[in-house]
Amino acid sequence: TQVQRTPRAHVRGPFLIVAPLSLVSQWESETKEWAPDMNTVVYHGSADARDFLVKNEFYYTDQFVSKETAKELKRKHITKFQ
């Protein structure tokens, strides 16, 4: 599938999927089916539960560009995927 080919395209995460609460479990199971090696985290629950997830499950440490830099890159038609 496309998700499994993503590393060869040099597209790194994190990826965010926003879905209605009624579909979140379906997205989670589909992601595990399509890309079993991808870390899937359902970011939902109380503030304490979400804080626990951030501290224990989020491991992406690369810094994002600032909003100003992103606007400049967009103005120059430069994307992350070029």
PDB file of C-alpha atoms in Angstrom:
ATOM      1  CA  THR A   1       0.000   0.000   0.000  1.00  0.00           C
ATOM      2  CA  GLN A   2       0.980   3.639  -0.273  1.00  0.00           C
ATOM      3  CA  VAL A   3       1.557   3.973   3.470  1.00  0.00           C
ATOM      4  CA  GLN A   4       4.025   1.093   3.439  1.00  0.00           C
ATOM      5  CA  ARG A   5       5.933   2.667   0.511  1.00  0.00           C
ATOM      6  CA  THR A   6       6.244   6.027   2.256  1.00  0.00           C
ATOM      7  CA  PRO A   7       9.776   5.456   3.712  1.00  0.00           C
ATOM      8  CA  ARG A   8      11.131   4.873   0.208  1.00  0.00           C
ATOM      9  CA  ALA A   9       9.718   8.252  -0.780  1.00  0.00           C
ATOM     10  CA  HIS A  10      11.600   9.840   2.147  1.00  0.00           C
ATOM     11  CA  VAL A  11       8.385  11.168   3.682  1.00  0.00           C
ATOM     12  CA  ARG A  12       8.733  11.099   7.433  1.00  0.00           C
ATOM     13  CA  GLY A  13       6.069  11.549  10.045  1.00  0.00           C
ATOM     14  CA  PRO A  14       4.506  12.306  12.220  1.00  0.00           C
ATOM     15  CA  PHE A  15       1.199  11.874  10.456  1.00  0.00           C
ATOM     16  CA  LEU A  16      -2.014  13.133  11.983  1.00  0.00           C
ATOM     17  CA  ILE A  17      -5.370  11.614  11.133  1.00  0.00           C
ATOM     18  CA  VAL A  18      -8.392  13.474  12.438  1.00  0.00           C
ATOM     19  CA  ALA A  19     -11.624  11.514  12.393  1.00  0.00           C
ATOM     20  CA  PRO A  20     -14.997  11.514  14.097  1.00  0.00           C
ATOM     21  CA  LEU A  21     -14.837   9.715  17.418  1.00  0.00           C
ATOM     22  CA  SER A  22     -17.083   6.969  16.044  1.00  0.00           C
ATOM     23  CA  LEU A  23     -14.435   6.116  13.413  1.00  0.00           C
ATOM     24  CA  VAL A  24     -11.233   6.397  15.460  1.00  0.00           C
ATOM     25  CA  SER A  25     -11.052   2.690  16.342  1.00  0.00           C
ATOM     26  CA  GLN A  26     -11.623   1.779  12.679  1.00  0.00           C
ATOM     27  CA  TRP A  27      -8.767   4.084  11.610  1.00  0.00           C
ATOM     28  CA  GLU A  28      -6.532   2.540  14.255  1.00  0.00           C
ATOM     29  CA  SER A  29      -7.226  -1.021  13.094  1.00  0.00           C
ATOM     30  CA  GLU A  30      -6.846  -0.069   9.416  1.00  0.00           C
ATOM     31  CA  THR A  31      -3.510   1.631  10.097  1.00  0.00           C
ATOM     32  CA  LYS A  32      -2.255  -1.468  11.880  1.00  0.00           C
ATOM     33  CA  GLU A  33      -3.355  -3.538   8.871  1.00  0.00           C
ATOM     34  CA  TRP A  34      -1.839  -1.224   6.220  1.00  0.00           C
ATOM     35  CA  ALA A  35       1.381  -0.388   8.029  1.00  0.00           C
ATOM     36  CA  PRO A  36       2.058  -2.796  10.891  1.00  0.00           C
ATOM     37  CA  ASP A  37       5.455  -1.225  11.634  1.00  0.00           C
ATOM     38  CA  MET A  38       4.018   2.277  12.055  1.00  0.00           C
ATOM     39  CA  ASN A  39       3.564   3.455  15.628  1.00  0.00           C
ATOM     40  CA  THR A  40      -0.137   4.250  16.032  1.00  0.00           C
ATOM     41  CA  VAL A  41      -1.310   6.342  18.968  1.00  0.00           C
ATOM     42  CA  VAL A  42      -4.926   7.299  19.615  1.00  0.00           C
ATOM     43  CA  TYR A  43      -4.642  10.712  21.230  1.00  0.00           C
ATOM     44  CA  HIS A  44      -7.895  10.778  23.164  1.00  0.00           C
ATOM     45  CA  GLY A  45      -9.033  10.807  26.769  1.00  0.00           C
ATOM     46  CA  SER A  46      -8.644  12.948  29.852  1.00  0.00           C
ATOM     47  CA  ALA A  47      -5.938  15.580  30.158  1.00  0.00           C
ATOM     48  CA  ASP A  48      -3.896  13.195  32.309  1.00  0.00           C
ATOM     49  CA  ALA A  49      -4.274  10.386  29.763  1.00  0.00           C
ATOM     50  CA  ARG A  50      -3.185  12.665  26.899  1.00  0.00           C
ATOM     51  CA  ASP A  51      -0.234  13.942  28.941  1.00  0.00           C
ATOM     52  CA  PHE A  52       0.822  10.329  29.552  1.00  0.00           C
ATOM     53  CA  LEU A  53       0.689   9.660  25.803  1.00  0.00           C
ATOM     54  CA  VAL A  54       2.826  12.701  25.044  1.00  0.00           C
ATOM     55  CA  LYS A  55       5.445  11.674  27.601  1.00  0.00           C
ATOM     56  CA  ASN A  56       5.535   7.972  26.703  1.00  0.00           C
ATOM     57  CA  GLU A  57       4.453   7.544  23.091  1.00  0.00           C
ATOM     58  CA  PHE A  58       5.559  10.629  21.174  1.00  0.00           C
ATOM     59  CA  TYR A  59       9.157  10.238  20.111  1.00  0.00           C
ATOM     60  CA  TYR A  60       9.475  12.487  17.073  1.00  0.00           C
ATOM     61  CA  THR A  61      12.176  14.952  18.057  1.00  0.00           C
ATOM     62  CA  ASP A  62      12.975  16.792  14.810  1.00  0.00           C
ATOM     63  CA  GLN A  63      12.087  20.439  15.087  1.00  0.00           C
ATOM     64  CA  PHE A  64       9.426  21.918  12.857  1.00  0.00           C
ATOM     65  CA  VAL A  65      10.076  25.129  10.997  1.00  0.00           C
ATOM     66  CA  SER A  66       8.596  28.323  12.371  1.00  0.00           C
ATOM     67  CA  LYS A  67       5.389  29.752  10.950  1.00  0.00           C
ATOM     68  CA  GLU A  68       7.342  32.585   9.346  1.00  0.00           C
ATOM     69  CA  THR A  69       9.751  30.156   7.664  1.00  0.00           C
ATOM     70  CA  ALA A  70       6.848  27.999   6.470  1.00  0.00           C
ATOM     71  CA  LYS A  71       5.178  31.064   4.926  1.00  0.00           C
ATOM     72  CA  GLU A  72       8.406  32.000   3.151  1.00  0.00           C
ATOM     73  CA  LEU A  73       8.865  28.462   1.818  1.00  0.00           C
ATOM     74  CA  LYS A  74       5.255  28.413   0.639  1.00  0.00           C
ATOM     75  CA  ARG A  75       5.727  31.769  -1.092  1.00  0.00           C
ATOM     76  CA  LYS A  76       8.738  30.299  -2.928  1.00  0.00           C
ATOM     77  CA  HIS A  77       6.723  27.158  -3.781  1.00  0.00           C
ATOM     78  CA  ILE A  78       9.145  24.972  -1.825  1.00  0.00           C
ATOM     79  CA  THR A  79       7.571  21.943  -0.163  1.00  0.00           C
ATOM     80  CA  LYS A  80       8.971  19.351   2.200  1.00  0.00           C
ATOM     81  CA  PHE A  81       8.478  16.658  -0.396  1.00  0.00           C
ATOM     82  CA  GLN A  82      10.592  18.143  -3.206  1.00  0.00           C
TER      83      GLN A  82
END
